[in-house]
PDB file of C-alpha atoms in Angstrom:
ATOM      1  CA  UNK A  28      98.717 109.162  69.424  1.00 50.00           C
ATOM      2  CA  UNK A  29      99.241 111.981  66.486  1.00 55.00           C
ATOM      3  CA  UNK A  30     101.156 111.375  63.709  1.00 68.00           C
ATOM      4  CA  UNK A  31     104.293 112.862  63.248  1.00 71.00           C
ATOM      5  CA  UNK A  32     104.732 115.315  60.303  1.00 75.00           C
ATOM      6  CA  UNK A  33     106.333 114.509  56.824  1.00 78.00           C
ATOM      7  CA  UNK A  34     108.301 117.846  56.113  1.00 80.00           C
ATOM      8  CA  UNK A  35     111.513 117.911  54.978  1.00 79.00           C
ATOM      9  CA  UNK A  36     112.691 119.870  58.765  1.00 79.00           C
ATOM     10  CA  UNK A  37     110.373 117.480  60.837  1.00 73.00           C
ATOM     11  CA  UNK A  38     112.140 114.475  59.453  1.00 68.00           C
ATOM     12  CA  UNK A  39     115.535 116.064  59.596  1.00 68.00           C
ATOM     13  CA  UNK A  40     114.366 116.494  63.357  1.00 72.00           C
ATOM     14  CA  UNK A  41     113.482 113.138  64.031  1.00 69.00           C
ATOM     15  CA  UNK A  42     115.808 111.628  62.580  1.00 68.00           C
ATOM     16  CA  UNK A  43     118.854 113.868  64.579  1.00 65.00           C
ATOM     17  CA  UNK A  44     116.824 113.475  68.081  1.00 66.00           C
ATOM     18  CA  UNK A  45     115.410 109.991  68.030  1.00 62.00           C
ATOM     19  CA  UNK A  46     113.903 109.267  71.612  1.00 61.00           C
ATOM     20  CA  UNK A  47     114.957 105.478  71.883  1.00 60.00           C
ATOM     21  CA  UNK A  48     113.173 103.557  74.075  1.00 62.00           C
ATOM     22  CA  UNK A  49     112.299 105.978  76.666  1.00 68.00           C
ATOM     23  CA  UNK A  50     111.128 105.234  79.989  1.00 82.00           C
ATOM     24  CA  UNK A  51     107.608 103.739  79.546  1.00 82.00           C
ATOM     25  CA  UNK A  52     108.771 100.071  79.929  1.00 84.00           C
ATOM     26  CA  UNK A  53     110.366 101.756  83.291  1.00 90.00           C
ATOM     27  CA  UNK A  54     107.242 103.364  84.892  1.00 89.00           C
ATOM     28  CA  UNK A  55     105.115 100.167  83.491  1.00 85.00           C
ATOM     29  CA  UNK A  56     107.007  97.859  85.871  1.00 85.00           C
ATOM     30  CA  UNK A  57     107.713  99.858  88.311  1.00 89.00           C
ATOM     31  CA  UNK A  58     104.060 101.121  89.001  1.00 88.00           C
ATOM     32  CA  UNK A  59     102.751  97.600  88.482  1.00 85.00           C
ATOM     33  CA  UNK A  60     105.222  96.544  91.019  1.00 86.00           C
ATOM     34  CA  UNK A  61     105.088  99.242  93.370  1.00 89.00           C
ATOM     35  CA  UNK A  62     101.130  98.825  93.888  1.00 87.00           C
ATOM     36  CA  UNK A  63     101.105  94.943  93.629  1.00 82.00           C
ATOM     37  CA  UNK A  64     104.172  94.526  96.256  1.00 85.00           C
ATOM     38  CA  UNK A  65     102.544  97.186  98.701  1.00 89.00           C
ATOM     39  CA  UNK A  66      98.875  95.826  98.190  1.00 84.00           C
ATOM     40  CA  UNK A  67     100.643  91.898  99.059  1.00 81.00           C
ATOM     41  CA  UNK A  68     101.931  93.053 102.204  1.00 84.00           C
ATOM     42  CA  UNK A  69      98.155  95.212 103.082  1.00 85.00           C
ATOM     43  CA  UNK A  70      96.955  92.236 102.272  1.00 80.00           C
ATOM     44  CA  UNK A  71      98.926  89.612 103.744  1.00 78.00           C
ATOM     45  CA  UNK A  72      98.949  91.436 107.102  1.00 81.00           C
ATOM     46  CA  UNK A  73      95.599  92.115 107.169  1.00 78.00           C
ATOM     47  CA  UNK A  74      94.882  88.516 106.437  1.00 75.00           C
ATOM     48  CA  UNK A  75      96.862  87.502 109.511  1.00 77.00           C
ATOM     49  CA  UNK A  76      94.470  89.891 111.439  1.00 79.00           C
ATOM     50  CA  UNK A  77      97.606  92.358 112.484  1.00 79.00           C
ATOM     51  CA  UNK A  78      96.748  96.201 113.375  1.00 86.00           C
ATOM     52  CA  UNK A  79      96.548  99.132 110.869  1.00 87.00           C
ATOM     53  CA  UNK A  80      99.688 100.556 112.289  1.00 90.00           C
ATOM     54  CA  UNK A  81     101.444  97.729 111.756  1.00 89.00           C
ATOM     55  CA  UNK A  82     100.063  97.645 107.739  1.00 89.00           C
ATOM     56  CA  UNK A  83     101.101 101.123 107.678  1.00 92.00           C
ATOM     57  CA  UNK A  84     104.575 100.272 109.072  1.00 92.00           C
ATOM     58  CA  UNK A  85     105.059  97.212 106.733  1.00 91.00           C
ATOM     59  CA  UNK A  86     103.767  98.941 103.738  1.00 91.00           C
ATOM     60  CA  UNK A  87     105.962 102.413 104.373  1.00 94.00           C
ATOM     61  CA  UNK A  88     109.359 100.071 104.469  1.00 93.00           C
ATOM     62  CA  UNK A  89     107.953  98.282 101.367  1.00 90.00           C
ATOM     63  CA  UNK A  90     107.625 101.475  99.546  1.00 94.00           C
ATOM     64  CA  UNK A  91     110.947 103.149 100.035  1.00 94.00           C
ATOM     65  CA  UNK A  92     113.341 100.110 100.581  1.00 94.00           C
ATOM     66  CA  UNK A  93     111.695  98.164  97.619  1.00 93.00           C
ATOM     67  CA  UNK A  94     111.520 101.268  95.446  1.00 94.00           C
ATOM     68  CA  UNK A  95     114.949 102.217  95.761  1.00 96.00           C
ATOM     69  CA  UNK A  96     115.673  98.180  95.502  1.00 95.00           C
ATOM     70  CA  UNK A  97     113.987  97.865  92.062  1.00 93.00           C
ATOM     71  CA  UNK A  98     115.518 101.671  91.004  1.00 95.00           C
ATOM     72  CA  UNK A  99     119.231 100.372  91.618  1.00 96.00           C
ATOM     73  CA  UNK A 100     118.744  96.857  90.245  1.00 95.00           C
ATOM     74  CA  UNK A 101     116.944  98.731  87.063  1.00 93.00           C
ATOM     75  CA  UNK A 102     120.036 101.368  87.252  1.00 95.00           C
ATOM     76  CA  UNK A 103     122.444  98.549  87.537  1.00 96.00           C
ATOM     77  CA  UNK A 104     120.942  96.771  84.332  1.00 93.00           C
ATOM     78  CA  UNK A 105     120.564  99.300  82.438  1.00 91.00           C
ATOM     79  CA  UNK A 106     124.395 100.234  82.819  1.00 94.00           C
ATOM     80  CA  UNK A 107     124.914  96.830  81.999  1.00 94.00           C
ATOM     81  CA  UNK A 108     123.362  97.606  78.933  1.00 90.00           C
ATOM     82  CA  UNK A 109     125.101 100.533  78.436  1.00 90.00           C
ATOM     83  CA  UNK A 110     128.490  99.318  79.037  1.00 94.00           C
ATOM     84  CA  UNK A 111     128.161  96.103  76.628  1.00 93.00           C
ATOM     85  CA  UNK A 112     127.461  98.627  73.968  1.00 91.00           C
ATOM     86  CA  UNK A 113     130.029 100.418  74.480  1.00 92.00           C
ATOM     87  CA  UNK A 114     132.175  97.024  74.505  1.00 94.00           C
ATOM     88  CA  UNK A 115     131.049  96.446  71.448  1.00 93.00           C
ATOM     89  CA  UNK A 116     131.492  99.712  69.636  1.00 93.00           C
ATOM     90  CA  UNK A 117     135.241  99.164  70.753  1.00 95.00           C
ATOM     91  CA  UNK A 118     135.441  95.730  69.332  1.00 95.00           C
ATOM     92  CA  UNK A 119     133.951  97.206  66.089  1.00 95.00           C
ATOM     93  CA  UNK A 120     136.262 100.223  66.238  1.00 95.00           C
ATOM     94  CA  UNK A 121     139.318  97.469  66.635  1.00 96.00           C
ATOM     95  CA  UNK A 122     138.284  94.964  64.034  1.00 95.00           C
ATOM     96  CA  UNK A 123     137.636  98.294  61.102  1.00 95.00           C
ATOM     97  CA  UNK A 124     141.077  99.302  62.179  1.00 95.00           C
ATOM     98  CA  UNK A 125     142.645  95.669  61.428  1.00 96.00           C
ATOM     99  CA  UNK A 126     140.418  94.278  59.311  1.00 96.00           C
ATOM    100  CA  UNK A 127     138.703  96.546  56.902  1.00 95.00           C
ATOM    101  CA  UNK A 128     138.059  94.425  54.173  1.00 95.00           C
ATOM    102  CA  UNK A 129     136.213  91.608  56.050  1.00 95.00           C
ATOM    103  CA  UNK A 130     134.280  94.747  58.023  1.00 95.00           C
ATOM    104  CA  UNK A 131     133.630  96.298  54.734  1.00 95.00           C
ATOM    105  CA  UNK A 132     132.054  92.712  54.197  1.00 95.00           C
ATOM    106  CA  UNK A 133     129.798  92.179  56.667  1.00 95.00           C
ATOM    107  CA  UNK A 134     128.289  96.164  55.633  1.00 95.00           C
ATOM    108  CA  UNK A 135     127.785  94.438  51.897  1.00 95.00           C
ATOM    109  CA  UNK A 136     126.116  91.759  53.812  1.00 95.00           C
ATOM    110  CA  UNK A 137     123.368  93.822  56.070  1.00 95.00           C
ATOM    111  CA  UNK A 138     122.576  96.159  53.411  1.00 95.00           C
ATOM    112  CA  UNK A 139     122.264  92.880  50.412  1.00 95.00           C
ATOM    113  CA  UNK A 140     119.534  91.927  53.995  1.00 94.00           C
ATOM    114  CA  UNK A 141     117.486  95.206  53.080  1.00 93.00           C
ATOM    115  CA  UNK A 142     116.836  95.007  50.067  1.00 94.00           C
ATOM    116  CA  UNK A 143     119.864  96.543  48.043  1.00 95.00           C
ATOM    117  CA  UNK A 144     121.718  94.865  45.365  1.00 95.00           C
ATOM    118  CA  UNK A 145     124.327  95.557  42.394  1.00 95.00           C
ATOM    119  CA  UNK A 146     125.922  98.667  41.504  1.00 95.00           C
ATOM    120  CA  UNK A 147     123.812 100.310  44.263  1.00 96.00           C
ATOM    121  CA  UNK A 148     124.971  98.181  47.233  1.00 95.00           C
ATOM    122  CA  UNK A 149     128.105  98.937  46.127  1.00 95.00           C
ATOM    123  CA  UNK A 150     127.548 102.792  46.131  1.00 96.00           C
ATOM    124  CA  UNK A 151     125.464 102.468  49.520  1.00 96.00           C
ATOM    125  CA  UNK A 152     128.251 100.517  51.004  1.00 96.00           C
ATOM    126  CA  UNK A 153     131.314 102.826  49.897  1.00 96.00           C
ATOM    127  CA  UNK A 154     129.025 105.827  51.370  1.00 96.00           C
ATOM    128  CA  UNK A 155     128.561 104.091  54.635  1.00 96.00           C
ATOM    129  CA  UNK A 156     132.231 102.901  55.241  1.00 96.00           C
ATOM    130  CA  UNK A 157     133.627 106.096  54.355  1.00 96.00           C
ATOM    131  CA  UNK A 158     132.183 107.587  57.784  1.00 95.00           C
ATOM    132  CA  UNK A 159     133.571 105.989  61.030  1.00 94.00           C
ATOM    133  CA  UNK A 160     130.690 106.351  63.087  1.00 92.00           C
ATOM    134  CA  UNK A 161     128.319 105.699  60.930  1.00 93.00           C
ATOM    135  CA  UNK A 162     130.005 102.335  59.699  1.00 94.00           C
ATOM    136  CA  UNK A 163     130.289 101.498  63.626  1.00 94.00           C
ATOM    137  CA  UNK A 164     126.323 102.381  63.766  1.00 91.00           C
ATOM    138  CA  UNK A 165     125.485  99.752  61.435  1.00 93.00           C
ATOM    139  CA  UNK A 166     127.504  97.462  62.724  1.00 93.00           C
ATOM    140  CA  UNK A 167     125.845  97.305  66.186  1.00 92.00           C
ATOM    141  CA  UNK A 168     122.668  97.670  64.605  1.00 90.00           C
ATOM    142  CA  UNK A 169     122.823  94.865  61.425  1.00 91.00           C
ATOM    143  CA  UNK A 170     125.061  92.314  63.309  1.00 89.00           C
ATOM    144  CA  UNK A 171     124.285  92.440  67.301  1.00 90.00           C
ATOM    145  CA  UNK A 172     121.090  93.551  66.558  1.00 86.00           C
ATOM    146  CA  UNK A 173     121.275  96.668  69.096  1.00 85.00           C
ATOM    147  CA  UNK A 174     119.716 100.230  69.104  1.00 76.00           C
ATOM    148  CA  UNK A 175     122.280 103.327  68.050  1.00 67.00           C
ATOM    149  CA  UNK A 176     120.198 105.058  70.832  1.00 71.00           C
ATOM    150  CA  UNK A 177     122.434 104.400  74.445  1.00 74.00           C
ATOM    151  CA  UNK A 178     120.061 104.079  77.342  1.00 81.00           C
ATOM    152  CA  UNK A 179     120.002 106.401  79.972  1.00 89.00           C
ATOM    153  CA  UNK A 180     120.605 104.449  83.686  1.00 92.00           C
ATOM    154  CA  UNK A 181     120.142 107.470  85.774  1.00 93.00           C
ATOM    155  CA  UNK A 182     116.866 108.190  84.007  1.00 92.00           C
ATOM    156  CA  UNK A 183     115.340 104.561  83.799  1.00 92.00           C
ATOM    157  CA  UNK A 184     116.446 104.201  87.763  1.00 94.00           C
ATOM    158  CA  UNK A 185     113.952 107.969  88.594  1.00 95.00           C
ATOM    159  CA  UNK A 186     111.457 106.782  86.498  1.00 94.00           C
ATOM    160  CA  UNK A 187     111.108 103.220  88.266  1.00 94.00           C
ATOM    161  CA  UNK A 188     111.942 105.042  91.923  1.00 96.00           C
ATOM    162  CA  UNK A 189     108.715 107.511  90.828  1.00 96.00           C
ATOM    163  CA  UNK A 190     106.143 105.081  89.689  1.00 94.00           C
ATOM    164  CA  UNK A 191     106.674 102.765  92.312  1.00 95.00           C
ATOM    165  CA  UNK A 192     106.209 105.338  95.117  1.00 96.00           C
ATOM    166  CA  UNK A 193     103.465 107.018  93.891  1.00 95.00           C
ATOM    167  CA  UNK A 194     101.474 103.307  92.794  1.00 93.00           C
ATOM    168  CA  UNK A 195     102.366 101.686  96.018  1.00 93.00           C
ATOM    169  CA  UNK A 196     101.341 104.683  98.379  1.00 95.00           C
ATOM    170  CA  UNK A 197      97.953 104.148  97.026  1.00 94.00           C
ATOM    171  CA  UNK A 198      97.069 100.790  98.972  1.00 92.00           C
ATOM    172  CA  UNK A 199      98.228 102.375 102.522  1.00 94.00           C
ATOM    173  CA  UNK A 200      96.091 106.166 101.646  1.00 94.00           C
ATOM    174  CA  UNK A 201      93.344 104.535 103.214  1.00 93.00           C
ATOM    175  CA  UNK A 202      94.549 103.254 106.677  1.00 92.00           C
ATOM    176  CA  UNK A 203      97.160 106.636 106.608  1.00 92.00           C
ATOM    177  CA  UNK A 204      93.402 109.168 106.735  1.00 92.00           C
ATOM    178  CA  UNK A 205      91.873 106.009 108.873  1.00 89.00           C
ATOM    179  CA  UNK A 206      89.273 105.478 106.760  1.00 88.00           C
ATOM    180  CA  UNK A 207      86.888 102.950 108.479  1.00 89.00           C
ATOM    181  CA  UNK A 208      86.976  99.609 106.183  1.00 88.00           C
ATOM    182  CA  UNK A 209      90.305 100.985 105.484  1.00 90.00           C
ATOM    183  CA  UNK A 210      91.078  97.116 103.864  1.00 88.00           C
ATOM    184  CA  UNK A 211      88.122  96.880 101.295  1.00 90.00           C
ATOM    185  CA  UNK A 212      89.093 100.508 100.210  1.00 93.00           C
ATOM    186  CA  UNK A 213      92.381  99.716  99.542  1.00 91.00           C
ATOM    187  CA  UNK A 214      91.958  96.775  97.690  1.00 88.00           C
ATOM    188  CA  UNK A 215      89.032  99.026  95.471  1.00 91.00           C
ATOM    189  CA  UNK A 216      91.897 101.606  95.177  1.00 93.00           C
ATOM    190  CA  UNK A 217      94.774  99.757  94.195  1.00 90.00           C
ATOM    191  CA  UNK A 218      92.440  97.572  91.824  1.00 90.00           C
ATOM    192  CA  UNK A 219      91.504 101.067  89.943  1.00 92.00           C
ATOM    193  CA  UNK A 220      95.627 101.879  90.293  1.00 91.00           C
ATOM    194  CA  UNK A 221      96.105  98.120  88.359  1.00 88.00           C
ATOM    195  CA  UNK A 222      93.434  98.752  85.683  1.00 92.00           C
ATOM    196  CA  UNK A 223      94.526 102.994  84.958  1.00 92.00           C
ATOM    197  CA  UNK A 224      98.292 101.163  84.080  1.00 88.00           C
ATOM    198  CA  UNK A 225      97.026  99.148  81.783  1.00 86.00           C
ATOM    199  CA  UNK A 226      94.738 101.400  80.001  1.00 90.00           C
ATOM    200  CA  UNK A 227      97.416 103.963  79.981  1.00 87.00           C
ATOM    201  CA  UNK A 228      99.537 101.328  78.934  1.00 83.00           C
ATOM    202  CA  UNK A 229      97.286 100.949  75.518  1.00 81.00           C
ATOM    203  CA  UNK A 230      98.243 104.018  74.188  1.00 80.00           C
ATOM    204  CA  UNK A 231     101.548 102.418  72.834  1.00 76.00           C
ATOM    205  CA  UNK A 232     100.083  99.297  71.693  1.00 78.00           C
ATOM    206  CA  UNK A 233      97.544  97.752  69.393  1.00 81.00           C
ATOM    207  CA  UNK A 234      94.968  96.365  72.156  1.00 83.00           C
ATOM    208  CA  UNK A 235      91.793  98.142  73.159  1.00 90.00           C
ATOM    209  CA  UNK A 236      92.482 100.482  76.271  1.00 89.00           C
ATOM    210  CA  UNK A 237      89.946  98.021  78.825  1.00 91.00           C
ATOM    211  CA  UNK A 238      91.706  94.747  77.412  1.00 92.00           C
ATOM    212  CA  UNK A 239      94.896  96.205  78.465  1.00 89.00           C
ATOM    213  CA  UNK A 240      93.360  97.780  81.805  1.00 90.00           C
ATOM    214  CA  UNK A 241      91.922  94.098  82.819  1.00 93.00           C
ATOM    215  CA  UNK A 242      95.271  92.306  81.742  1.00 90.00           C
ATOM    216  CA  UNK A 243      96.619  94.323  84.213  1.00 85.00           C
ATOM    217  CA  UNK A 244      94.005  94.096  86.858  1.00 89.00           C
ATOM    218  CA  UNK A 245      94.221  90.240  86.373  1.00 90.00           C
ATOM    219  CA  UNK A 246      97.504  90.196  87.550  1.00 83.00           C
ATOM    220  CA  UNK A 247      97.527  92.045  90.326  1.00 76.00           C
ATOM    221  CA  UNK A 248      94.581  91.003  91.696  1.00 79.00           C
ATOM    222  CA  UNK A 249      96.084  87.456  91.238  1.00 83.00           C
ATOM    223  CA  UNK A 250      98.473  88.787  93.644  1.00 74.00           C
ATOM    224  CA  UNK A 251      97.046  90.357  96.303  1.00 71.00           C
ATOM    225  CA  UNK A 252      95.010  87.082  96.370  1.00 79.00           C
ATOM    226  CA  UNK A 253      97.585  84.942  97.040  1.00 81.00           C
ATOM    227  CA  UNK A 254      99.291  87.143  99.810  1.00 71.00           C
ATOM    228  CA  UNK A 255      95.583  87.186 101.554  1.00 73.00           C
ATOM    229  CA  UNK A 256      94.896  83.901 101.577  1.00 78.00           C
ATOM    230  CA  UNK A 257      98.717  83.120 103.131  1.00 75.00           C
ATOM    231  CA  UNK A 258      98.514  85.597 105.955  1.00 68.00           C
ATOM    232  CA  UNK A 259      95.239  84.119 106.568  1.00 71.00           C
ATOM    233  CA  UNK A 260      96.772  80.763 107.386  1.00 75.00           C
ATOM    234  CA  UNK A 261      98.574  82.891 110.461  1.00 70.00           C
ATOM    235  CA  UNK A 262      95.658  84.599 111.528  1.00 63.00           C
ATOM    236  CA  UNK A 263      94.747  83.548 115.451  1.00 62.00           C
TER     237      UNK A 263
END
């Protein structure tokens, strides 16, 4: 990934638009999940020896009900997020109101935490406190330990609905064209959807791109390899 640039406008920039979190965390899990859930169920029924129409069948419900499942509960969590934060900023809002002194404190206190000390805490402090929202910003920041950057339910909940439908329709694109060994190529398939996450996945971390890539490929492979070897306890 480039680096950003140092200029006086591309840090005023940054700094006015940061991106927060975004949604990688979002299309991580929900394209691991998507293509592990899907390939469990290929698996699973085609362990118990069941037709490709009924795989298909299994695996299309899987997709949408278990996408939209995982987009509302991410939604719903996410606005739980949301909505604490904004509990908080009112509780911080309420105690500057009524007690400013002790508020004025606990800014002293954070900022003594960085690094700052004497006549400049005391300039740094009276700077900070004499803007509302940017006294409240601290506050959620230095003492609840929270981002200033409010997540975005509505755009965690698409992300997570997209990744998992596009990673989980890879395990049924075999038995959808009726490939013949439609199983094998599915498990090939989703095992090169598994290892592309993690190796994308690098790219915003310190680990080499294949150590990622079989992390990931490890896991869901565990997976699939457990629902196989269940549904082929039921096969006749």
């Amino acid at each position: 990934m480039a680096d950003h640039g140092h200029t006086q406008q591309e840090i005023a920039d940054r700094i006015d638009a940061p991106p927060g979190r975004g949604v990688l965390r979002d299309v991580v899990y929900g394209g691991i999940d998507g293509s592990v859930t899907t390939l469990a169920i290929v698996a699973g029924v085609a362990g118990a020896g069941l037709s490709p129409f009924v795989i298909v069948a299994l695996g299309l419900a899987n997709v949408l009900a278990d996408g939209f499942s995982m987009a509302a509960g991410n939604y719903s969590g996410t606005k739980a997020e949301l909505d604490n934060i904004r509990r908080i900023r009112a509780i911080e809002e309420r105690h500057i109101r009524l007690y400013p002194d002790g508020e004025r404190g606990e800014v002293l206190e954070i900022l003594s935490r960085k690094g700052l000390s004497g006549r400049v805490l005391e300039q740094a402090t009276d700077a900070i406190t004499a803007d509302r929202d940017t006294w409240i910003n601290l506050m959620i920041e230095g003492e609840y330990g929270l981002g200033s950057v409010d997540p975005h339910p509505l755009k965690a909940a698409a992300a997570t609905f997209a990744a998992f439908v596009v990673a989980g329709m890879v395990p049924l694109v075999p038995f959808l064209l009726g490939v013949q060994g439609a199983f094998p190529a599915s498990v090939l398939m989703t095992l090169g959807v598994f290892f592309a996450i993690g190796a994308m996945k690098s790219r915003w971390s310190l680990a080499p791109w294949w150590r990622s890539g079989l992390e990931t490929l490890a896991i869901g492979g565990a997976a699939a390899a457990i629902a196989y070897l269940v549904g082929s306890l039921f096969h006749p």
